[in-house]
Amino acid sequence: METKGNILVIDDELGIREGCRRALEGSGYRVATAANVKNGLQSIQSQNFDLVLLDVMMP
């Protein structure tokens, strides 16, 4: 099955990350997650994403 696109979700709250991941995967997207900006940047450097969802209020 072909995916609609690649999305990265960066959020420090596990529940938010997993909720977004489940909803987006259920809609046909490939989803990667990161718990902090450092890990998110590492993901961006190693993969191509069509969209990044970023929590702007992280520690």
Coordinates of C-alpha atoms in Angstrom, one line a residue:
M1 CA 0.0 0.0 0.0
E2 CA 1.4 3.4 -1.0
T3 CA 1.5 6.0 1.7
K4 CA 0.1 9.5 1.4
G5 CA 3.3 11.0 2.7
N6 CA 5.8 11.1 5.5
I7 CA 5.1 13.0 8.7
L8 CA 7.3 13.7 11.7
V9 CA 5.6 14.4 15.1
I10 CA 7.7 16.1 17.7
D11 CA 6.2 16.5 21.1
D12 CA 7.4 15.9 24.7
E13 CA 4.1 14.2 25.7
L14 CA 3.9 10.5 24.9
G15 CA 0.1 10.6 24.7
I16 CA 0.1 13.4 22.1
R17 CA 2.8 11.7 20.0
E18 CA 1.0 8.3 20.0
G19 CA -2.4 9.8 19.4
C20 CA -1.2 11.7 16.4
R21 CA 0.7 8.6 15.1
R22 CA -2.3 6.3 15.4
A23 CA -4.6 8.8 13.7
L24 CA -2.2 9.7 10.9
E25 CA -1.2 6.1 10.2
G26 CA -4.9 5.1 10.1
S27 CA -5.3 7.7 7.4
G28 CA -2.5 6.3 5.3
Y29 CA 0.5 8.3 6.3
R30 CA 3.9 7.0 7.4
V31 CA 4.7 8.6 10.8
A32 CA 7.9 9.0 12.8
T33 CA 7.9 10.5 16.3
A34 CA 10.5 12.3 18.4
A35 CA 10.2 13.2 22.1
N36 CA 12.5 16.3 21.8
V37 CA 13.9 18.7 19.3
K38 CA 17.3 17.1 19.3
N39 CA 15.9 13.7 18.3
G40 CA 13.6 15.5 15.8
L41 CA 16.5 17.2 14.1
Q42 CA 18.4 13.9 13.9
S43 CA 15.3 12.4 12.2
I44 CA 15.1 15.3 9.7
Q45 CA 18.8 14.9 8.8
S46 CA 18.4 11.2 8.0
Q47 CA 14.9 11.1 6.4
N48 CA 12.7 13.3 4.1
F49 CA 9.4 14.4 5.6
D50 CA 6.5 16.1 3.8
L51 CA 5.3 17.6 7.1
V52 CA 6.6 18.2 10.6
L53 CA 4.1 18.7 13.5
L54 CA 6.0 20.4 16.3
D55 CA 4.8 21.3 19.8
V56 CA 6.0 24.9 20.3
M57 CA 5.8 24.7 24.1
M58 CA 8.4 22.1 25.0
P59 CA 11.0 22.3 27.8

